[in-house]
Amino acid sequence: MKRIAKTTAHAITNLSDTRVKSMAVKDIGALPASIIKFLNYIGVICFLGLIALSSCEVKPKVGFLMDSLEVERWDKDRALFEEKVKELGGIPLVEIAGSNADRQMEQAQKLIDEGVDVLVIVPVDLEKAGAIVKLAHKNYVPVISYDRLIKNCNLDYYISTDNINIGELQANYLTKISPTGNYILISGPTSDYNAYLLRLGWMNVLQPLVDKGDISIVLDEFSNFWLPDEAYRILSSYLKDNNDVDAVICGNDALASGAIAALQEYNKAGKVLLAGQDADIQAVRNIVAGNQTITIYKPIESLAYAAANAAIKIANGEAPSNMNITVNNGKRLVPAILLQASVVNSQNIKMTVIQEGYIGEQDIFN
Ligand code: GAL
């Protein structure tokens, strides 16, 4: 849809005013001819400028509020999203909150003041971001929740991967190798709804085995951040007093790398099954080295492109396509797209992340 600048109609009205005024000046004949000539010249220039302005399309502005770029994948999300928005004729405006929910709120206000037509949000905090949705709606700006669900608010759309399924993929893989034994679960922070969804997936697989008495969950903790130090802290405090662990399931690869550091200190790296998520370069190297069993590869390109496509459609007043399911965010059933992820193990690295161009072969094997 072509959007003509609101100002153009206004300006054309002003132009006719200018000509009327210049005619009036001529009639009066009180000004020297050179000034009248100059005024006419200005009038012609303005007229041509306004013709150009009225035929030009106003580009939709798409705000992208991100949490942090600390975890490797988010650089890719950002680049792909920006690229797609530009390709579709929009202007991406990106802000990074540095894991600070209050700052994310300020950044939302800033982008709204800059006139964004739609906001795409990776929420720092699943609940606090509800206030951003409220603020956006007050300003007639629709909101898409990206990767992480914003809870308990009138969120417009949600685009992510099926996080429960990711948890199931991780737990299924490890329990196939070790259907009995002691399992440790290290989740992401409780401020991120994905941490709960992943754990739900883990428990869908593990609970029946726990009930049968085959598996014991000897440690089950949420971290404060999605970062290596957190998993290192959690796991090493367990290993200090306990020796018996067969498998560790982590919410992402950053946590998994902290788990490896703890396992290494107790000479257990490579002897304990370990699952992560994100297909970080280091995680894939760890898989090659035998210190990590699997990671999960999420289709970041499809995710970013789906969000950019939806954002541009919404900004242009159209309904976004492919919102084929709904997800309950505690307040409403949010129209959503949930993409599928896949397992990366030592056998399929080339067929998955390398073949899809997600990671270069030389980055892994050098
Ligand atoms: C989660 C996301 C993960 C991981 C993590 C840390 O919400 O699902 O892929 O990147 O954030 O940023």
Tab-separated table of C-alpha atoms in Angstrom, residues 64-255:
chain	number	residue	atom	x	y	z
A	64	PHE	CA	13.291	-4.086	16.932
A	65	LEU	CA	13.819	-4.098	20.697
A	66	MET	CA	16.405	-6.731	21.582
A	67	ASP	CA	17.484	-7.997	24.990
A	68	SER	CA	21.240	-8.418	24.584
A	69	LEU	CA	23.781	-9.580	22.004
A	70	GLU	CA	25.872	-11.521	24.503
A	71	VAL	CA	24.736	-14.901	23.204
A	72	GLU	CA	26.126	-15.505	19.712
A	73	ARG	CA	22.874	-16.224	17.863
A	74	TRP	CA	21.403	-12.745	18.411
A	75	ASP	CA	23.904	-11.092	16.063
A	76	LYS	CA	22.492	-13.316	13.341
A	77	ASP	CA	18.894	-12.547	14.300
A	78	ARG	CA	19.661	-8.858	14.147
A	79	ALA	CA	21.508	-8.894	10.819
A	80	LEU	CA	18.931	-11.101	9.090
A	81	PHE	CA	16.006	-9.098	10.432
A	82	GLU	CA	17.509	-5.753	9.372
A	83	GLU	CA	18.397	-7.109	5.942
A	84	LYS	CA	14.864	-8.420	5.325
A	85	VAL	CA	13.108	-5.284	6.557
A	86	LYS	CA	15.266	-3.171	4.206
A	87	GLU	CA	14.683	-5.558	1.305
A	88	LEU	CA	10.935	-5.210	1.864
A	89	GLY	CA	11.211	-1.441	1.716
A	90	GLY	CA	11.133	-0.667	5.432
A	91	ILE	CA	13.433	1.126	7.843
A	92	PRO	CA	14.649	-1.024	10.758
A	93	LEU	CA	15.342	0.782	14.028
A	94	VAL	CA	17.168	-1.484	16.485
A	95	GLU	CA	17.771	-0.998	20.213
A	96	ILE	CA	19.632	-3.340	22.592
A	97	ALA	CA	18.572	-3.224	26.240
A	98	GLY	CA	21.693	-4.841	27.736
A	99	SER	CA	19.524	-7.220	29.806
A	100	ASN	CA	17.840	-4.283	31.549
A	101	ALA	CA	14.025	-4.354	31.504
A	102	ASP	CA	13.691	-0.682	32.499
A	103	ARG	CA	16.035	0.359	29.710
A	104	GLN	CA	13.950	-1.695	27.276
A	105	MET	CA	10.892	0.304	28.361
A	106	GLU	CA	12.764	3.578	27.719
A	107	GLN	CA	13.901	2.322	24.336
A	108	ALA	CA	10.297	1.436	23.472
A	109	GLN	CA	9.254	5.004	24.274
A	110	LYS	CA	12.135	6.328	22.155
A	111	LEU	CA	11.140	4.251	19.119
A	112	ILE	CA	7.487	5.189	19.516
A	113	ASP	CA	8.530	8.853	19.630
A	114	GLU	CA	10.511	8.261	16.442
A	115	GLY	CA	7.286	7.104	14.798
A	116	VAL	CA	7.655	3.326	14.423
A	117	ASP	CA	4.666	1.650	12.773
A	118	VAL	CA	5.212	-1.667	14.533
A	119	LEU	CA	7.394	-3.020	17.361
A	120	VAL	CA	9.137	-6.404	17.359
A	121	ILE	CA	10.337	-7.316	20.853
A	122	VAL	CA	12.738	-9.844	22.356
A	123	PRO	CA	11.577	-9.205	25.915
A	124	VAL	CA	14.138	-8.884	28.695
A	125	ASP	CA	11.412	-9.802	31.140
A	126	LEU	CA	8.332	-11.847	30.289
A	127	GLU	CA	6.029	-9.864	32.621
A	128	LYS	CA	7.532	-6.356	32.583
A	129	ALA	CA	7.410	-6.258	28.788
A	130	GLY	CA	3.607	-6.293	29.146
A	131	ALA	CA	3.896	-2.595	30.029
A	132	ILE	CA	5.654	-2.006	26.695
A	133	VAL	CA	2.728	-3.639	24.890
A	134	LYS	CA	0.334	-1.330	26.771
A	135	LEU	CA	2.397	1.730	25.918
A	136	ALA	CA	2.628	0.690	22.258
A	137	HIS	CA	-1.127	0.141	22.016
A	138	LYS	CA	-1.806	3.544	23.555
A	139	ASN	CA	0.131	4.902	20.582
A	140	TYR	CA	-1.613	2.590	18.056
A	141	VAL	CA	1.572	0.548	17.531
A	142	PRO	CA	1.038	-3.241	17.214
A	143	VAL	CA	3.566	-5.607	18.834
A	144	ILE	CA	5.162	-8.880	17.742
A	145	SER	CA	6.877	-10.932	20.453
A	146	TYR	CA	10.048	-12.408	18.941
A	147	ASP	CA	11.442	-15.780	20.084
A	148	ARG	CA	10.266	-15.182	23.695
A	149	LEU	CA	6.622	-14.854	24.701
A	150	ILE	CA	5.420	-11.725	26.515
A	151	LYS	CA	2.989	-12.907	29.165
A	152	ASN	CA	-0.323	-11.620	30.494
A	153	CYS	CA	-1.027	-8.755	28.118
A	154	ASN	CA	-2.873	-8.057	24.876
A	155	LEU	CA	0.060	-9.076	22.729
A	156	ASP	CA	-0.745	-8.987	18.989
A	157	TYR	CA	1.524	-11.688	17.540
A	158	TYR	CA	4.192	-14.198	18.571
A	159	ILE	CA	6.896	-15.653	16.289
A	160	SER	CA	9.202	-18.310	17.687
A	161	THR	CA	10.296	-21.918	17.542
A	162	ASP	CA	8.389	-24.689	19.277
A	163	ASN	CA	10.287	-24.514	22.543
A	164	ILE	CA	8.490	-27.420	24.226
A	165	ASN	CA	9.486	-29.555	21.274
A	166	ILE	CA	13.103	-28.380	21.613
A	167	GLY	CA	13.106	-29.582	25.231
A	168	GLU	CA	11.676	-32.910	24.111
A	169	LEU	CA	14.302	-33.283	21.377
A	170	GLN	CA	17.076	-32.734	23.932
A	171	ALA	CA	15.666	-35.124	26.540
A	172	ASN	CA	14.709	-37.766	23.985
A	173	TYR	CA	18.190	-37.813	22.531
A	174	LEU	CA	19.937	-38.230	25.877
A	175	THR	CA	17.469	-40.775	27.273
A	176	LYS	CA	17.903	-42.911	24.151
A	177	ILE	CA	21.602	-43.139	25.015
A	178	SER	CA	21.127	-43.356	28.756
A	179	PRO	CA	17.601	-44.517	29.659
A	180	THR	CA	18.610	-44.831	33.301
A	181	GLY	CA	20.764	-42.777	35.658
A	182	ASN	CA	21.158	-39.400	37.326
A	183	TYR	CA	20.088	-36.365	35.343
A	184	ILE	CA	20.822	-32.693	36.030
A	185	LEU	CA	18.641	-29.918	34.590
A	186	ILE	CA	20.011	-26.381	34.216
A	187	SER	CA	17.365	-23.980	32.937
A	188	GLY	CA	17.638	-20.401	31.755
A	189	PRO	CA	16.376	-17.489	33.877
A	190	THR	CA	12.773	-17.305	35.096
A	191	SER	CA	12.453	-13.903	33.396
A	192	ASP	CA	12.393	-15.760	30.044
A	193	TYR	CA	9.324	-17.878	29.321
A	194	ASN	CA	11.400	-20.087	27.025
A	195	ALA	CA	13.181	-21.417	30.102
A	196	TYR	CA	9.860	-22.813	31.393
A	197	LEU	CA	8.819	-24.160	27.993
A	198	LEU	CA	12.087	-26.028	27.525
A	199	ARG	CA	11.823	-27.530	30.996
A	200	LEU	CA	8.253	-28.587	30.209
A	201	GLY	CA	9.598	-30.442	27.188
A	202	TRP	CA	12.323	-32.103	29.285
A	203	MET	CA	9.772	-33.238	31.858
A	204	ASN	CA	7.389	-34.591	29.188
A	205	VAL	CA	10.118	-37.094	28.388
A	206	LEU	CA	11.748	-37.555	31.783
A	207	GLN	CA	8.730	-37.777	34.090
A	208	PRO	CA	7.577	-41.231	32.904
A	209	LEU	CA	11.137	-42.509	33.361
A	210	VAL	CA	11.326	-40.920	36.812
A	211	ASP	CA	7.983	-42.538	37.692
A	212	LYS	CA	9.339	-45.916	36.560
A	213	GLY	CA	12.338	-45.402	38.820
A	214	ASP	CA	14.786	-45.486	35.887
A	215	ILE	CA	15.917	-41.895	36.105
A	216	SER	CA	16.584	-39.616	39.082
A	217	ILE	CA	16.692	-35.861	38.647
A	218	VAL	CA	19.420	-35.065	41.137
A	219	LEU	CA	19.574	-31.319	40.469
A	220	ASP	CA	17.002	-29.043	38.846
A	221	GLU	CA	17.809	-25.315	38.851
A	222	PHE	CA	17.017	-22.120	37.004
A	223	SER	CA	20.016	-19.863	36.336
A	224	ASN	CA	19.976	-16.080	36.731
A	225	PHE	CA	21.253	-15.447	33.211
A	226	TRP	CA	21.741	-17.463	30.032
A	227	LEU	CA	25.506	-17.365	30.583
A	228	PRO	CA	28.347	-19.882	31.150
A	229	ASP	CA	29.271	-18.685	34.662
A	230	GLU	CA	25.809	-19.540	35.860
A	231	ALA	CA	25.945	-23.187	34.814
A	232	TYR	CA	29.517	-23.401	36.085
A	233	ARG	CA	28.382	-22.131	39.504
A	234	ILE	CA	25.370	-24.470	39.661
A	235	LEU	CA	27.156	-27.590	38.467
A	236	SER	CA	30.412	-27.170	40.358
A	237	SER	CA	28.586	-26.645	43.634
A	238	TYR	CA	26.849	-29.958	42.989
A	239	LEU	CA	30.004	-31.812	41.917
A	240	LYS	CA	31.860	-30.606	45.015
A	241	ASP	CA	29.847	-33.060	47.139
A	242	ASN	CA	28.433	-35.502	44.582
A	243	ASN	CA	30.094	-37.714	42.082
A	244	ASP	CA	27.203	-39.421	40.431
A	245	VAL	CA	25.928	-37.775	37.267
A	246	ASP	CA	25.105	-39.345	33.907
A	247	ALA	CA	23.544	-36.518	31.940
A	248	VAL	CA	23.191	-32.727	32.035
A	249	ILE	CA	20.524	-30.892	30.033
A	250	CYS	CA	21.107	-27.166	29.608
A	251	GLY	CA	18.761	-24.471	28.293
A	252	ASN	CA	21.340	-23.216	25.813
A	253	ASP	CA	24.917	-23.627	24.615
A	254	ALA	CA	26.273	-20.814	26.788
A	255	LEU	CA	25.075	-22.722	29.844
